[in-house]
Amino acid sequence: MEIELSAAGWAWAIVAALAVGVSKTGFGGIGLLAVSIMVDLFGKPSVGILLPMLILADISVYPFFR
């Protein structure tokens, strides 16, 4: 399945990625924004897109809290 996004779609995807990063800093409510944007853009495949983003965000923060 190939996903094609317009320029506005890419902009919203970037906003969602930034919201994932901000939610990892302690603003948990913003995570809901990221999920809702991703579901609106991608539908059911958004779960497969968000999960690696969340895992990579956790892994990248680990060295700072070691």
Short mmCIF file of C-alpha atoms in Angstrom, two decimals:
data_model
loop_
_atom_site.label_atom_id
_atom_site.label_comp_id
_atom_site.label_asym_id
_atom_site.label_seq_id
_atom_site.Cartn_x
_atom_site.Cartn_y
_atom_site.Cartn_z
CA MET A 1 0.00 0.00 0.00
CA GLU A 2 1.53 3.24 -1.11
CA ILE A 3 0.66 6.39 0.80
CA GLU A 4 0.55 9.60 -1.19
CA LEU A 5 0.28 12.89 0.68
CA SER A 6 -0.20 16.41 -0.53
CA ALA A 7 1.95 19.25 0.76
CA ALA A 8 -0.65 19.95 3.44
CA GLY A 9 -0.65 16.27 4.40
CA TRP A 10 3.12 16.33 4.83
CA ALA A 11 2.83 19.47 6.94
CA TRP A 12 0.27 17.78 9.21
CA ALA A 13 2.46 14.66 9.43
CA ILE A 14 5.38 16.83 10.56
CA VAL A 15 3.15 18.51 13.15
CA ALA A 16 2.14 15.06 14.40
CA ALA A 17 5.79 13.97 14.64
CA LEU A 18 6.63 17.11 16.60
CA ALA A 19 3.65 16.46 18.86
CA VAL A 20 5.00 12.98 19.58
CA GLY A 21 8.32 14.52 20.61
CA VAL A 22 6.68 17.16 22.78
CA SER A 23 4.47 14.55 24.43
CA LYS A 24 7.61 12.66 25.45
CA THR A 25 8.87 15.73 27.31
CA GLY A 26 5.98 15.68 29.76
CA PHE A 27 3.08 17.32 27.96
CA GLY A 28 1.02 14.14 27.71
CA GLY A 29 -2.10 15.77 26.38
CA ILE A 30 -0.35 16.67 23.16
CA GLY A 31 0.03 12.98 22.39
CA LEU A 32 -3.70 12.87 21.78
CA LEU A 33 -3.23 15.53 19.11
CA ALA A 34 -0.57 13.42 17.38
CA VAL A 35 -2.76 10.33 17.39
CA SER A 36 -5.79 12.16 16.05
CA ILE A 37 -3.79 13.79 13.24
CA MET A 38 -2.19 10.49 12.23
CA VAL A 39 -5.53 8.66 12.25
CA ASP A 40 -7.06 11.40 10.12
CA LEU A 41 -4.18 11.23 7.62
CA PHE A 42 -3.55 7.47 7.41
CA GLY A 43 -6.51 5.66 8.98
CA LYS A 44 -5.77 2.17 10.32
CA PRO A 45 -2.12 2.09 9.14
CA SER A 46 -1.44 4.98 11.53
CA VAL A 47 -0.87 2.42 14.30
CA GLY A 48 2.01 0.94 12.33
CA ILE A 49 3.40 4.39 11.70
CA LEU A 50 3.07 5.75 15.24
CA LEU A 51 4.48 2.73 17.07
CA PRO A 52 7.99 2.97 15.55
CA MET A 53 7.94 6.74 16.15
CA LEU A 54 7.16 6.20 19.83
CA ILE A 55 9.79 3.47 20.18
CA LEU A 56 12.48 5.60 18.53
CA ALA A 57 11.57 8.54 20.75
CA ASP A 58 11.98 6.32 23.83
CA ILE A 59 15.31 4.92 22.62
CA SER A 60 16.72 8.35 21.78
CA VAL A 61 15.94 9.67 25.26
CA TYR A 62 17.37 6.68 27.13
CA PRO A 63 21.04 7.86 27.20
CA PHE A 64 20.02 11.11 28.91
CA PHE A 65 18.32 9.33 31.80
CA ARG A 66 20.89 6.58 32.34
#
